[in-house]
Structure formats: C-alpha cells, structure tokens
Coordinates of C-alpha atoms in Angstrom, one line a residue:
Chain A
X1 CA 20.9 -14.3 -22.7
X2 CA 19.4 -17.3 -21.1
X3 CA 20.9 -16.6 -17.7
X4 CA 18.9 -13.4 -17.4
X5 CA 15.8 -13.9 -15.3
X6 CA 14.4 -10.4 -15.2
X7 CA 15.2 -7.6 -17.5
X8 CA 13.8 -4.1 -17.2
X9 CA 14.3 -2.1 -20.3
X10 CA 14.3 1.6 -20.0
X11 CA 10.9 1.9 -18.3
X12 CA 9.0 5.1 -17.6
X13 CA 6.2 4.9 -15.0
X14 CA 3.6 7.5 -14.5
X15 CA 1.0 7.7 -11.7
X16 CA -2.5 9.0 -12.5
X17 CA -1.2 9.9 -16.0
X18 CA 0.6 13.0 -14.7
X19 CA 3.2 12.1 -12.1
X20 CA 6.4 10.8 -13.7
X21 CA 8.0 8.5 -11.1
X22 CA 10.5 6.6 -13.1
X23 CA 12.4 8.3 -16.0
X24 CA 14.1 5.4 -17.7
X25 CA 15.2 2.6 -15.5
X26 CA 17.1 -0.4 -16.9
X27 CA 18.3 -3.3 -14.8
X28 CA 18.9 -7.0 -15.0
X29 CA 18.6 -9.8 -12.6
X30 CA 20.6 -12.8 -13.5
X31 CA 19.5 -16.3 -12.4
X32 CA 20.7 -17.0 -8.8
X33 CA 21.7 -13.4 -8.1
X34 CA 20.8 -11.1 -5.2
X35 CA 20.5 -7.6 -6.8
X36 CA 20.0 -4.7 -4.6
X37 CA 18.4 -1.4 -5.5
X38 CA 19.7 1.5 -3.4
X39 CA 18.4 5.0 -3.1
X40 CA 16.8 7.5 -0.8
X41 CA 13.1 8.0 -0.1
X42 CA 11.1 8.6 -3.2
X43 CA 13.9 7.6 -5.6
X44 CA 11.7 5.1 -7.3
X45 CA 12.7 1.8 -5.7
X46 CA 9.3 0.7 -4.7
X47 CA 7.8 1.8 -8.0
X48 CA 10.4 -0.3 -9.9
X49 CA 9.5 -3.4 -7.9
X50 CA 5.7 -2.8 -8.3
X51 CA 6.3 -2.4 -12.1
X52 CA 7.9 -5.8 -12.1
X53 CA 5.0 -7.5 -10.2
X54 CA 2.3 -5.5 -12.1
X55 CA 0.9 -4.0 -9.0
X56 CA 1.0 -0.5 -10.4
X57 CA -2.6 -0.5 -11.7
X58 CA -3.8 -0.9 -8.1
X59 CA -2.3 2.5 -7.4
X60 CA -3.3 4.1 -10.7
X61 CA 0.2 3.8 -12.1
X62 CA 1.2 2.5 -15.5
X63 CA 4.3 1.7 -17.4
X64 CA 4.2 4.4 -20.1
X65 CA 7.4 3.5 -21.9
X66 CA 9.8 0.6 -22.1
X67 CA 9.2 -3.0 -21.3
X68 CA 9.9 -5.7 -18.6
X69 CA 10.8 -9.2 -19.6
X70 CA 10.7 -12.3 -17.5
X71 CA 12.8 -15.0 -19.1
X72 CA 12.7 -13.2 -22.3
X73 CA 8.9 -12.8 -22.3
X74 CA 7.2 -9.4 -22.1
X75 CA 5.1 -9.1 -19.0
X76 CA 2.9 -6.2 -20.2
X77 CA -0.3 -8.1 -20.6
X78 CA 0.0 -10.2 -17.5
X79 CA -1.9 -9.7 -14.3
X80 CA -0.4 -9.8 -10.8
X81 CA -1.8 -13.3 -10.5
X82 CA -0.2 -14.4 -13.8
X83 CA 3.1 -13.1 -12.6
X84 CA 3.0 -14.9 -9.3
X85 CA 2.1 -18.1 -11.3
X86 CA 5.1 -17.6 -13.5
X87 CA 7.4 -17.2 -10.5
X88 CA 7.6 -13.6 -9.4
X89 CA 6.5 -12.9 -5.9
X90 CA 6.7 -9.6 -4.1
X91 CA 7.2 -8.8 -0.5
X92 CA 5.6 -5.4 0.0
X93 CA 7.2 -2.5 1.8
X94 CA 5.9 -2.4 5.3
X95 CA 5.3 -6.2 5.2
X96 CA 1.5 -6.1 4.6
X97 CA 0.7 -9.3 6.6
X98 CA -2.9 -10.2 6.8
X99 CA -3.2 -9.0 10.4
X100 CA -6.4 -10.9 11.3
X101 CA -5.2 -14.2 9.9
X102 CA -2.9 -16.4 11.9
X103 CA 0.8 -16.7 11.0
X104 CA 0.1 -20.1 9.5
X105 CA -2.9 -18.9 7.5
X106 CA -0.8 -16.1 6.2
X107 CA 1.8 -18.5 4.9
X108 CA -0.9 -20.7 3.4
X109 CA -2.3 -17.8 1.3
X110 CA 1.0 -17.8 -0.4
X111 CA 0.3 -21.3 -1.7
X112 CA -3.1 -20.2 -3.1
X113 CA -1.9 -20.4 -6.7
X114 CA -0.9 -24.1 -6.3
X115 CA -3.5 -26.8 -6.3
X116 CA -1.3 -29.4 -4.7
X117 CA -2.1 -29.3 -0.9
X118 CA 0.4 -32.0 0.1
X119 CA 3.1 -30.0 -1.6
X120 CA 1.9 -26.9 0.3
X121 CA 2.3 -28.7 3.6
X122 CA 5.8 -29.7 2.7
X123 CA 6.6 -26.1 1.6
X124 CA 5.2 -24.9 4.9
X125 CA 7.6 -27.1 6.8
X126 CA 10.5 -25.8 4.7
X127 CA 9.5 -22.2 5.5
X128 CA 9.4 -23.1 9.2
X129 CA 12.9 -24.6 8.8
X130 CA 14.2 -21.3 7.5
X131 CA 12.2 -19.3 10.0
X132 CA 12.0 -21.3 13.2
X133 CA 11.1 -18.0 15.0
X134 CA 7.7 -17.9 13.4
X135 CA 6.9 -21.6 13.8
X136 CA 6.6 -20.8 17.5
X137 CA 4.0 -18.2 16.8
X138 CA 2.1 -20.0 14.0
X139 CA -1.2 -19.9 15.8
X140 CA -1.2 -16.3 16.8
X141 CA -2.7 -13.5 14.7
X142 CA -0.1 -12.0 12.5
X143 CA -1.1 -8.5 13.6
X144 CA 0.2 -9.2 17.1
X145 CA 3.6 -10.4 16.1
X146 CA 6.8 -8.2 16.1
X147 CA 8.0 -6.3 13.1
X148 CA 10.8 -8.7 12.5
X149 CA 8.5 -11.7 12.7
X150 CA 6.1 -10.1 10.3
X151 CA 8.9 -9.5 7.9
X152 CA 9.7 -13.3 8.1
X153 CA 6.0 -14.1 7.6
X154 CA 5.9 -11.9 4.6
X155 CA 9.0 -13.5 3.1
X156 CA 7.8 -17.0 4.0
X157 CA 4.4 -16.2 2.4
X158 CA 6.2 -15.2 -0.8
X159 CA 8.3 -18.4 -0.6
X160 CA 5.1 -20.5 -0.5
X161 CA 4.4 -19.8 -4.1
X162 CA 7.7 -21.4 -5.0
X163 CA 9.0 -18.4 -6.9
X164 CA 12.1 -18.0 -9.1
X165 CA 12.4 -14.4 -8.1
X166 CA 11.4 -12.5 -4.9
X167 CA 11.0 -8.8 -5.1
X168 CA 11.9 -7.7 -1.5
X169 CA 10.9 -4.2 -0.7
X170 CA 12.7 -2.5 2.2
X171 CA 13.1 -5.5 4.5
X172 CA 14.9 -3.5 7.1
X173 CA 12.1 -1.0 7.6
X174 CA 10.9 -0.8 11.2
X175 CA 12.6 -3.9 12.6
X176 CA 15.3 -4.3 15.2
X177 CA 18.9 -4.0 13.9
X178 CA 19.9 -7.5 15.0
X179 CA 16.8 -8.9 13.2
X180 CA 17.8 -7.1 10.0
X181 CA 21.0 -9.0 9.9
X182 CA 19.1 -12.3 10.6
X183 CA 16.6 -11.6 7.8
X184 CA 19.4 -10.9 5.3
X185 CA 21.2 -14.0 6.5
X186 CA 18.1 -16.1 5.7
X187 CA 17.7 -14.4 2.3
X188 CA 21.3 -15.4 1.5
X189 CA 20.6 -19.0 2.6
X190 CA 17.5 -19.1 0.5
X191 CA 19.4 -17.9 -2.4
X192 CA 22.2 -20.4 -2.0
X193 CA 20.1 -23.5 -1.1
X194 CA 16.8 -23.0 -2.9
X195 CA 18.2 -21.0 -5.9
X196 CA 15.7 -18.2 -5.4
X197 CA 16.9 -14.9 -7.0
X198 CA 16.2 -11.6 -5.2
X199 CA 15.7 -8.0 -6.2
X200 CA 16.0 -6.1 -2.9
X201 CA 15.1 -2.4 -2.6
X202 CA 16.8 -1.1 0.5
X203 CA 17.7 2.3 2.1
X204 CA 20.2 0.6 4.4
X205 CA 23.0 0.5 1.8
X206 CA 25.6 -0.9 4.1
X207 CA 23.7 -4.1 4.8
X208 CA 22.3 -4.4 1.3
X209 CA 25.7 -4.2 -0.3
X210 CA 27.1 -6.7 2.1
X211 CA 24.7 -9.4 1.0
X212 CA 24.1 -8.5 -2.7
X213 CA 26.0 -9.7 -5.6
X214 CA 25.2 -6.6 -7.7
X215 CA 23.7 -3.2 -6.9
X216 CA 22.0 -0.4 -8.7
X217 CA 21.8 3.1 -7.2
X218 CA 18.6 5.0 -8.1
X219 CA 18.0 8.7 -7.8
X220 CA 15.0 10.7 -9.0
X221 CA 13.7 7.8 -11.1
X222 CA 17.0 7.1 -12.9
X223 CA 19.8 4.6 -12.4
X224 CA 22.8 6.6 -11.3
X225 CA 25.3 3.9 -10.7
X226 CA 25.6 0.2 -11.1
X227 CA 28.1 -2.5 -10.5
X228 CA 29.2 -5.5 -8.4
X229 CA 28.6 -4.6 -4.8
X230 CA 32.3 -4.8 -3.7
X231 CA 33.1 -2.2 -6.4
X232 CA 30.3 0.1 -5.3
X233 CA 31.3 -0.3 -1.7
X234 CA 34.8 0.9 -2.6
X235 CA 33.7 4.0 -4.3
X236 CA 34.2 7.3 -2.5
X237 CA 30.9 8.9 -3.6
X238 CA 28.9 5.9 -2.6
X239 CA 30.7 5.8 0.7
X240 CA 29.9 9.3 1.5
X241 CA 26.4 9.6 0.1
X242 CA 25.0 6.2 1.1
X243 CA 27.3 4.6 3.6
X244 CA 27.6 7.7 5.8
X245 CA 31.4 8.0 5.7
X246 CA 32.1 11.6 6.6
X247 CA 34.6 13.6 4.6
X248 CA 37.7 14.9 6.4
X249 CA 38.1 18.7 6.4
X250 CA 39.7 20.1 3.3
X251 CA 38.6 17.3 1.0
X252 CA 36.0 18.0 -1.6
X253 CA 32.6 16.8 -0.5
X254 CA 30.5 15.0 -3.0
X255 CA 27.5 16.9 -1.7
X256 CA 28.8 19.9 -3.5
X257 CA 29.3 18.1 -6.8
X258 CA 26.5 18.6 -9.3
X259 CA 24.8 15.3 -9.8
X260 CA 25.4 15.2 -13.5
X261 CA 29.1 15.3 -12.8
X262 CA 28.7 12.4 -10.5
X263 CA 26.7 10.5 -13.0
X264 CA 29.0 10.5 -16.0
X265 CA 31.8 8.2 -15.0
X266 CA 29.4 5.6 -13.6
X267 CA 28.5 4.2 -17.0
X268 CA 32.1 4.3 -18.3
Chain B
X1 CA -51.6 -10.9 38.6
X2 CA -48.4 -12.8 38.4
X3 CA -45.8 -12.6 35.6
X4 CA -46.9 -14.6 32.6
X5 CA -43.9 -16.8 32.1
X6 CA -45.4 -18.8 29.2
X7 CA -46.1 -15.6 27.3
X8 CA -42.6 -14.3 28.1
X9 CA -41.0 -17.5 26.8
X10 CA -43.1 -17.3 23.6
X11 CA -41.9 -13.8 23.0
X12 CA -38.3 -14.8 23.5
X13 CA -38.6 -17.8 21.2
X14 CA -40.5 -15.7 18.6
X15 CA -37.9 -13.0 18.9
X16 CA -35.0 -15.4 18.4
X17 CA -36.6 -16.9 15.4
X18 CA -37.2 -13.5 13.7
X19 CA -33.7 -12.6 14.8
X20 CA -32.2 -15.4 12.7
X21 CA -34.0 -14.0 9.7
X22 CA -32.5 -10.6 10.4
X23 CA -29.1 -12.2 10.7
X24 CA -29.4 -13.8 7.3
X25 CA -30.0 -10.5 5.7
X26 CA -27.3 -8.9 7.7
X27 CA -24.8 -11.5 6.5
X28 CA -25.3 -10.4 3.0
X29 CA -24.1 -6.9 3.9
X30 CA -21.2 -8.3 5.9
X31 CA -19.9 -10.5 3.1
X32 CA -19.7 -7.6 0.6
X33 CA -18.3 -5.2 3.2
X34 CA -15.6 -7.7 4.3
X35 CA -14.4 -8.5 0.9
X36 CA -14.5 -5.1 -0.7
X37 CA -15.0 -2.5 2.0
X38 CA -18.2 -1.1 0.6
X39 CA -21.6 -0.9 2.1
X40 CA -23.9 -2.5 -0.5
X41 CA -26.9 -0.2 -0.9
X42 CA -28.4 -2.6 -3.4
X43 CA -28.9 -5.5 -0.9
X44 CA -32.6 -4.8 -0.6
X45 CA -33.3 -4.7 -4.3
X46 CA -31.2 -7.9 -4.8
X47 CA -33.6 -9.5 -2.3
X48 CA -36.6 -8.4 -4.2
X49 CA -35.1 -9.3 -7.6
X50 CA -34.3 -12.8 -6.5
X51 CA -37.6 -13.4 -4.9
X52 CA -39.5 -11.9 -7.8
X53 CA -37.6 -14.1 -10.3
X54 CA -38.6 -17.2 -8.2
X55 CA -42.2 -16.1 -7.9
X56 CA -42.7 -15.4 -11.6
X57 CA -41.1 -18.7 -12.5
X58 CA -43.5 -20.6 -10.2
X59 CA -46.4 -18.5 -11.4
X60 CA -45.5 -19.5 -14.9
X61 CA -46.0 -23.1 -13.8
X62 CA -42.4 -24.1 -13.2
X63 CA -41.9 -26.8 -10.6
X64 CA -40.5 -25.7 -7.2
X65 CA -37.4 -27.8 -7.5
X66 CA -36.7 -26.4 -10.9
X67 CA -37.5 -22.8 -10.1
X68 CA -35.1 -22.8 -7.0
X69 CA -31.9 -23.7 -8.8
X70 CA -32.8 -21.5 -11.8
X71 CA -33.3 -18.5 -9.5
X72 CA -30.0 -19.4 -7.8
X73 CA -28.3 -19.6 -11.2
X74 CA -29.7 -16.2 -12.1
X75 CA -28.2 -14.7 -8.9
X76 CA -24.8 -16.3 -9.7
X77 CA -24.8 -14.8 -13.2
X78 CA -25.9 -11.5 -11.6
X79 CA -22.9 -11.7 -9.2
X80 CA -20.5 -12.3 -12.1
X81 CA -21.9 -9.4 -14.1
X82 CA -21.6 -7.0 -11.1
X83 CA -18.0 -7.9 -10.7
X84 CA -17.3 -7.5 -14.4
X85 CA -19.1 -4.3 -15.1
X86 CA -19.1 -2.5 -11.7
X87 CA -16.3 -3.8 -9.4
X88 CA -13.6 -4.2 -12.0
X89 CA -13.7 -0.8 -13.7
X90 CA -14.0 0.9 -10.3
X91 CA -11.3 -1.1 -8.5
X92 CA -8.9 1.1 -6.7
X93 CA -11.3 4.1 -6.9
X94 CA -12.4 5.8 -3.7
X95 CA -14.8 3.8 -1.5
X96 CA -17.4 6.6 -1.9
X97 CA -17.4 6.1 -5.7
X98 CA -18.1 2.4 -5.1
X99 CA -20.8 3.1 -2.6
X100 CA -22.5 5.5 -5.1
X101 CA -22.2 2.7 -7.7
X102 CA -24.2 0.4 -5.5
X103 CA -26.8 3.1 -5.1
X104 CA -27.0 3.2 -8.9
X105 CA -27.1 -0.6 -9.0
X106 CA -30.1 -0.6 -6.6
X107 CA -32.0 1.7 -9.0
X108 CA -30.9 -0.3 -12.0
X109 CA -32.1 -3.6 -10.5
X110 CA -35.4 -2.0 -9.4
X111 CA -36.1 -0.9 -12.9
X112 CA -34.9 -4.2 -14.3
X113 CA -37.2 -6.1 -12.0
X114 CA -40.2 -4.0 -13.1
X115 CA -39.2 -4.3 -16.7
X116 CA -38.6 -8.0 -16.7
X117 CA -41.3 -9.0 -14.4
X118 CA -43.8 -6.5 -13.1
X119 CA -44.4 -4.2 -10.1
X120 CA -47.5 -6.0 -8.8
X121 CA -47.7 -7.4 -5.3
X122 CA -47.2 -11.2 -5.4
X123 CA -48.3 -13.4 -2.6
X124 CA -45.9 -16.2 -1.9
X125 CA -47.1 -19.3 -0.2
X126 CA -43.9 -21.0 0.3
X127 CA -45.6 -23.4 2.7
X128 CA -47.7 -24.7 -0.1
X129 CA -44.7 -25.6 -2.1
X130 CA -43.0 -27.1 0.9
X131 CA -46.1 -29.0 1.7
X132 CA -46.0 -30.6 -1.7
X133 CA -42.3 -31.0 -1.7
X134 CA -41.6 -32.2 1.8
X135 CA -44.7 -34.1 2.7
X136 CA -43.6 -37.6 3.5
X137 CA -45.3 -40.8 4.5
X138 CA -44.3 -40.5 8.1
X139 CA -46.8 -37.6 8.3
X140 CA -44.1 -35.1 9.0
X141 CA -46.4 -32.1 9.1
X142 CA -43.9 -29.9 10.9
X143 CA -43.3 -27.8 7.8
X144 CA -46.9 -26.8 7.3
X145 CA -48.0 -23.5 8.5
X146 CA -49.7 -24.3 11.7
X147 CA -49.1 -24.0 15.3
X148 CA -47.4 -26.6 17.3
X149 CA -47.9 -26.9 21.0
X150 CA -44.7 -27.5 22.7
X151 CA -44.4 -27.1 26.4
X152 CA -47.6 -25.1 26.2
X153 CA -46.0 -22.5 23.9
X154 CA -47.4 -21.6 20.6
X155 CA -44.8 -21.5 17.8
X156 CA -45.5 -21.1 14.1
X157 CA -44.2 -24.1 12.2
X158 CA -43.1 -21.9 9.3
X159 CA -41.0 -19.9 11.7
X160 CA -39.4 -23.1 12.9
X161 CA -38.7 -24.0 9.3
X162 CA -37.3 -20.6 8.4
X163 CA -35.1 -20.7 11.4
X164 CA -33.7 -24.1 10.4
X165 CA -33.0 -22.9 6.9
X166 CA -31.4 -19.6 7.9
X167 CA -29.4 -21.3 10.7
X168 CA -28.1 -23.9 8.2
X169 CA -27.1 -21.2 5.8
X170 CA -25.3 -19.3 8.5
X171 CA -23.5 -22.5 9.6
X172 CA -22.4 -23.4 6.1
X173 CA -21.1 -19.9 5.6
X174 CA -19.2 -19.9 8.9
X175 CA -17.5 -23.2 8.0
X176 CA -16.8 -22.0 4.5
X177 CA -15.0 -18.9 5.8
X178 CA -13.0 -20.5 8.5
X179 CA -12.1 -23.9 7.0
X180 CA -11.8 -23.7 3.3
X181 CA -9.0 -22.3 1.1
X182 CA -11.4 -20.0 -0.7
X183 CA -12.7 -18.8 2.5
X184 CA -9.3 -18.1 3.7
X185 CA -8.5 -16.1 0.6
X186 CA -11.7 -14.1 1.1
X187 CA -10.5 -13.2 4.6
X188 CA -7.1 -12.3 3.2
X189 CA -8.6 -10.0 0.6
X190 CA -10.7 -8.3 3.3
X191 CA -7.6 -7.7 5.4
X192 CA -5.3 -6.3 2.7
X193 CA -6.2 -6.0 -1.0
X194 CA -2.7 -5.1 -2.2
X195 CA -1.0 -7.9 -0.3
X196 CA -3.6 -10.4 -1.5
X197 CA -2.8 -9.3 -5.1
X198 CA 0.9 -9.6 -4.3
X199 CA 0.6 -13.3 -3.2
X200 CA -1.4 -14.1 -6.2
X201 CA -5.0 -14.2 -5.0
X202 CA -7.1 -13.2 -8.0
X203 CA -9.3 -10.3 -6.8
X204 CA -11.7 -10.4 -9.6
X205 CA -12.5 -14.1 -9.0
X206 CA -12.9 -13.5 -5.2
X207 CA -15.3 -10.6 -5.8
X208 CA -17.4 -12.5 -8.4
X209 CA -17.7 -15.3 -5.8
X210 CA -18.7 -12.9 -3.0
X211 CA -21.4 -11.3 -5.1
X212 CA -22.7 -14.6 -6.3
X213 CA -22.9 -16.0 -2.7
X214 CA -24.6 -12.7 -1.6
X215 CA -27.1 -13.2 -4.4
X216 CA -27.9 -16.7 -3.2
X217 CA -28.3 -15.4 0.3
X218 CA -30.5 -12.7 -1.0
X219 CA -32.7 -15.3 -2.7
X220 CA -33.1 -17.4 0.4
X221 CA -33.6 -14.5 2.7
X222 CA -36.0 -13.0 0.1
X223 CA -38.1 -16.1 0.0
X224 CA -38.3 -16.5 3.8
X225 CA -39.2 -12.8 4.2
X226 CA -41.7 -12.8 1.3
X227 CA -43.7 -15.4 3.1
X228 CA -44.4 -12.8 5.7
X229 CA -44.5 -9.5 3.8
X230 CA -45.4 -10.7 0.2
X231 CA -43.1 -10.1 -2.8
X232 CA -43.3 -6.4 -3.5
X233 CA -41.3 -3.4 -2.9
X234 CA -41.9 -3.6 0.8
X235 CA -39.4 -6.4 0.7
X236 CA -36.7 -3.7 0.1
X237 CA -37.7 -2.2 3.4
X238 CA -37.3 -5.5 5.2
X239 CA -33.6 -5.0 4.6
X240 CA -33.7 -1.8 6.7
X241 CA -34.2 -4.1 9.6
X242 CA -30.7 -5.5 9.1
X243 CA -29.1 -2.1 9.6
X244 CA -29.3 -2.0 13.4
X245 CA -28.2 -5.7 13.3
X246 CA -24.9 -4.9 11.6
X247 CA -24.4 -1.8 13.7
X248 CA -24.6 -4.0 16.8
X249 CA -22.6 -6.9 15.4
X250 CA -20.0 -5.0 13.5
X251 CA -19.9 -4.7 9.8
X252 CA -17.0 -7.1 9.5
X253 CA -18.2 -10.0 11.5
X254 CA -20.4 -13.0 10.6
X255 CA -20.8 -14.1 14.3
X256 CA -21.6 -10.5 15.0
X257 CA -24.4 -10.5 12.4
X258 CA -25.8 -13.6 14.1
X259 CA -25.7 -12.3 17.6
X260 CA -26.8 -8.9 16.5
X261 CA -29.8 -10.4 14.8
X262 CA -30.8 -12.4 17.8
X263 CA -30.4 -9.3 20.1
X264 CA -32.6 -7.2 17.8
X265 CA -35.1 -9.9 17.3
X266 CA -35.7 -10.5 21.0
X267 CA -35.1 -6.9 21.9
X268 CA -37.8 -5.5 19.7
X269 CA -40.4 -8.1 20.8
X270 CA -39.7 -7.4 24.5
X271 CA -39.6 -3.7 23.9
X272 CA -42.9 -3.7 22.1
X273 CA -44.8 -5.6 24.8
X274 CA -43.2 -4.4 28.0
X275 CA -41.7 -1.1 27.3
X276 CA -44.5 -0.1 25.0
X277 CA -47.0 -0.7 27.8
X278 CA -44.8 1.1 30.3
X279 CA -44.5 4.3 28.3
X280 CA -48.0 4.0 26.8
X281 CA -47.0 4.0 23.2
X282 CA -47.9 1.3 20.7
X283 CA -45.9 0.1 17.7
X284 CA -42.5 1.0 19.0
X285 CA -41.2 -2.2 17.3
X286 CA -40.4 -0.3 14.1
X287 CA -37.9 2.1 15.7
X288 CA -36.9 0.3 18.9
X289 CA -34.2 -1.7 17.1
X290 CA -32.5 1.5 16.1
X291 CA -32.6 2.6 19.7
X292 CA -30.9 -0.6 20.8
X293 CA -28.3 -0.1 18.1
X294 CA -27.7 3.4 19.3
X295 CA -27.1 2.2 22.9
X296 CA -24.7 -0.4 21.7
X297 CA -22.8 2.1 19.5
X298 CA -22.3 4.4 22.5
X299 CA -20.3 1.7 24.2
X300 CA -18.9 -0.4 21.3
X301 CA -18.3 1.8 18.3
X302 CA -17.0 -1.0 16.1
X303 CA -19.8 -3.3 17.1
X304 CA -19.7 -6.3 19.4
X305 CA -17.5 -8.4 17.1
X306 CA -16.2 -5.8 14.7
X307 CA -12.6 -6.2 13.9
X308 CA -10.6 -3.9 16.0
X309 CA -7.8 -2.4 14.1
X310 CA -4.6 -4.0 15.3
X311 CA -2.2 -1.2 15.9
X312 CA 1.4 -1.8 17.0
X313 CA 3.2 0.9 18.8

C-alpha cells in the first residue's frame, strides 16, 4: 500500500446540498505515475480534482460520501492550505493566473507556503529551466501573456510549492495545438526528473493517453473504464467515443449500445 | 485688481493637505475592496470607534504613548473578530450578502461604541498631546497648532503634521503592497480568490490582516480628522468625503486613492472660492467633490487608476 500516493474511495460530491455531481468515484494515483482522467464536459473530472485539493467548499460543494486519502491519511479535515503544505497542488482549469501580477510574482506566490527564500530562488531557476519560454516574459503582467504561456506559469506556480502530486485540470484548454504537445512533454520530464506525480483531467483523450501511464474514463460522475493507457488506447469503444475513430459502414456503432452494456466488461 | 497669487498658492497647499487626509480614509476602502471585493460600509463607524476608544482612554488619564498602542491593539483584535465571525461564515456567498453584512457591522459598531463609551461629543486636542510628546530642547515648535509663515503663505502647523503622518502611512502601505511577500499574497488574493487558495495562500489569514490594517488606518485617520471635527458621529460623515475620492481614483488602486484625494482636496477649495463666486452660491464645497467625481466617471468609468479588466481575445 505504501506506493499509493492518493486514493479516492468511492466518493460522492454534492453541490449546494442538492446537485449530485459525482456518484461514487474511486481511483488511485501511485507514486511517480501520470494518471489521466478522461471524459466529456460535465462528466465530473474537475469536481474530482477539486475534491482532492479541498477546493469544493469554495463553490458550495461537499464530499457527502466516501473518503480521500493522501499517503494513507484521510484529508477530510484539511483545508486547501494544509493540502498544499502536504504536497498536493492544483492547476485550475482555465489556468487562473493572477493577471495583474507579473509572471515572476505569479511563480513566487506558489512558494508562499515555504519560509525559505533562498530555496524559493533556486526553485524559481528550476522552473525557468523547464519553461524557458516564460523566463523571457518574467517581467510582464501575466494577463497579457498567451494561453500557452499562462498554462506554463500556472504549472510553474504549482511546482514552486514543491509538490508530490500536481492536479492538472484541462491543460490543453484554449492553447495552440503545438503548445499542448510542449506542455505535456514538460509534464513528462517533470515526472521523470523531479518525481512529481500527476493526475491530469483532460478532454483531449489522444494526447492524454499518449503521456499517461494509467487512465480512468468518467461519465456522469462514475468511473466507466480504467486501465493502463496502452490498453485503453487499443479498445474499440474508447477509440470511437473518445479518440474519434469513425466506424465503417455495417459495423455496430458503440453510440447505439446502451451505456450499461458498455460498462460491464470494463471491470472484469 | 490683479490675481492674488499668494492666496491662490495658499489654497492649493491647503487643498493638497486636506487631500492627503481624504486619501488616507479612501485607502481604508481600497484595501478591503481589493482583498475581498466588497465595499465596506462600516468604514466610517470604524473611524469613530477607533477614535472614541483613544479619546476615552486618554480622558481616563492614560498616557498618550500607552493609549495609542492600546487603541491600535483594539483595532487589530477587531479585525480578527470580523474575519472570524463575518468574513469566514460568509465566504463564497454573493457579494451583495457581504455588503449587507458590512451595513450590519456598521450598525453594530455604532451601538457598541455608544454602549462601551458614550454618545457625547468629545473634543480632541491632539496637538496638546503632541506638544507634550514631541516637544524637544531644540525648540521644534513645528508640531504646535499655530501658523508658520513660509514664503508669505500661512499654513496651519497641524495640517503640516497631519500631512506628514498621512503621507508616511501611505508610503508604508505602498511599499508593503509592492515589496513584501505578504503584500504580494494580498494582491494575489484580490486578483483571484480560487487560484490563491489553490496555491496555498490562506484566505482567512489574509482577510484578518487586511481588516486589522484597515482598523489601524481608521484609527490614524480618525484621530487626524477628529482634531478638526471633534469625536462624535459627525466623524462618520467625514468618510463620505472619501467616496468621490475612490470614484476618481478607482476602487482597486492605492495610487488612485492618493491622486484622487489630492484632486478632490484642491478641487473643492478652488471650486469654493472661484466657482462659488462666479455662480454666486456659497458653500459648494460640500457637494462640489461629487461633481468632480461625476465628470471623471463620464470619461474614466473604472477611475483613473482602477484595474482595467485584462481580456484576451
């Protein structure tokens, strides 16, 4: 059990006490893994990540059932601040850079939880090493940088807290395709060289599966499929529904199959 | 009759100095607005509460140098309480709820001030204290209320003192915001609450800090104002003067509050003397500042230095 970093045990999340967003999600992130969370809009990917970083209360959401454990410890009573301190850092969907702060100031806010300033300076240099693109723009206001650069700032900012796990929400959203590849490339490098684990929520299944070690497919607040990414990539239903492979005429389309039929074999 | 340049300069200098006082009050509003997005309706009563605490302490025979830190401490405790019992339970509620909460807070403080102290009008001779406190052997009488003649211009020495104090406060705040880690986290929170939480900036601590700092500003501003208008409920109205200031400067900008204060200070003095004569109405000083603010709003809706929302297309 010791190699499990984050374990989500059958959680249910409700917003404003009435809207049931997650209906029992379980997943595990092993140390050193890149796990991707696939699914369409509104499937519950973002909610899952926010549950892990305890940002749900900020949107009037709560975990109504189940538990989340970080290194075997229940995170229920922890605040967002506590979680960052214990090594979980989230990169929000849509990047959420502090637009009126400079790029460098944005990065420095990530080191807020650490007192050691000399170390923060070193970390800053490390971030610039991974993201040379934003070093050039370090004095400009983050609001005026491109989408891809903002994504790098957001990831760099999360990195500054020296996390064990980064929850990366929709990194491909609204950025140029060639930059998407670059961002994922850096994620992989960080994973290899710095030993940071990632839980990536992504709609772009093709690229997410390419870089992830393991993947979960979420639909309507439930996990529909899970497995090593090569395995998922090879599955016909995943190919059609998430990777956009068209069916040839005559063949049965998975669109017509009732979802509970699709669901059964996945846990076999 | 030629133009009276000496009188004109006196007006400008006087206007600038009262402008600094407006700025100080306006900065209180800006701090709270920046960090939590709410317009703090209770600012005026905070001013009164702080000044009243100080006055009652000194009336009770407490030494000036003891009363000042004690009042400051009271305001810090006040700030922490506001965060704990108002901001935290209402976090993530609509901004209107928060605004209404500050209206309630204003009423609460007003009642509390009357209950703890009283509702009488208190004179405050800050100059007397300062005379005792700051008098030094080199005969530095600059801090005594009197008029100094400088280049043939008459300036109240207390005004000079108030300007120095207010200016120093503003400078300290500006440095605090731009240069320190805590200041940076404050700006981050004002930019994006959720992201600030996500990177591990503790919102509750930041809010408590902001309310405490605002409380201290309220104390200083309250004391400086009280010297002119006495410690009573008219002090609450002094705060109304800060409204056009933040409209001009922008609710989110400290430099804006400073420049706005100076514009209003000078503008209303000049308006009173020259425009008032021109249109034959006396006492336009009370509403002229709002008129200036209106003109500014026509051309700069987010104020002179208000943050323009950065929108990428």
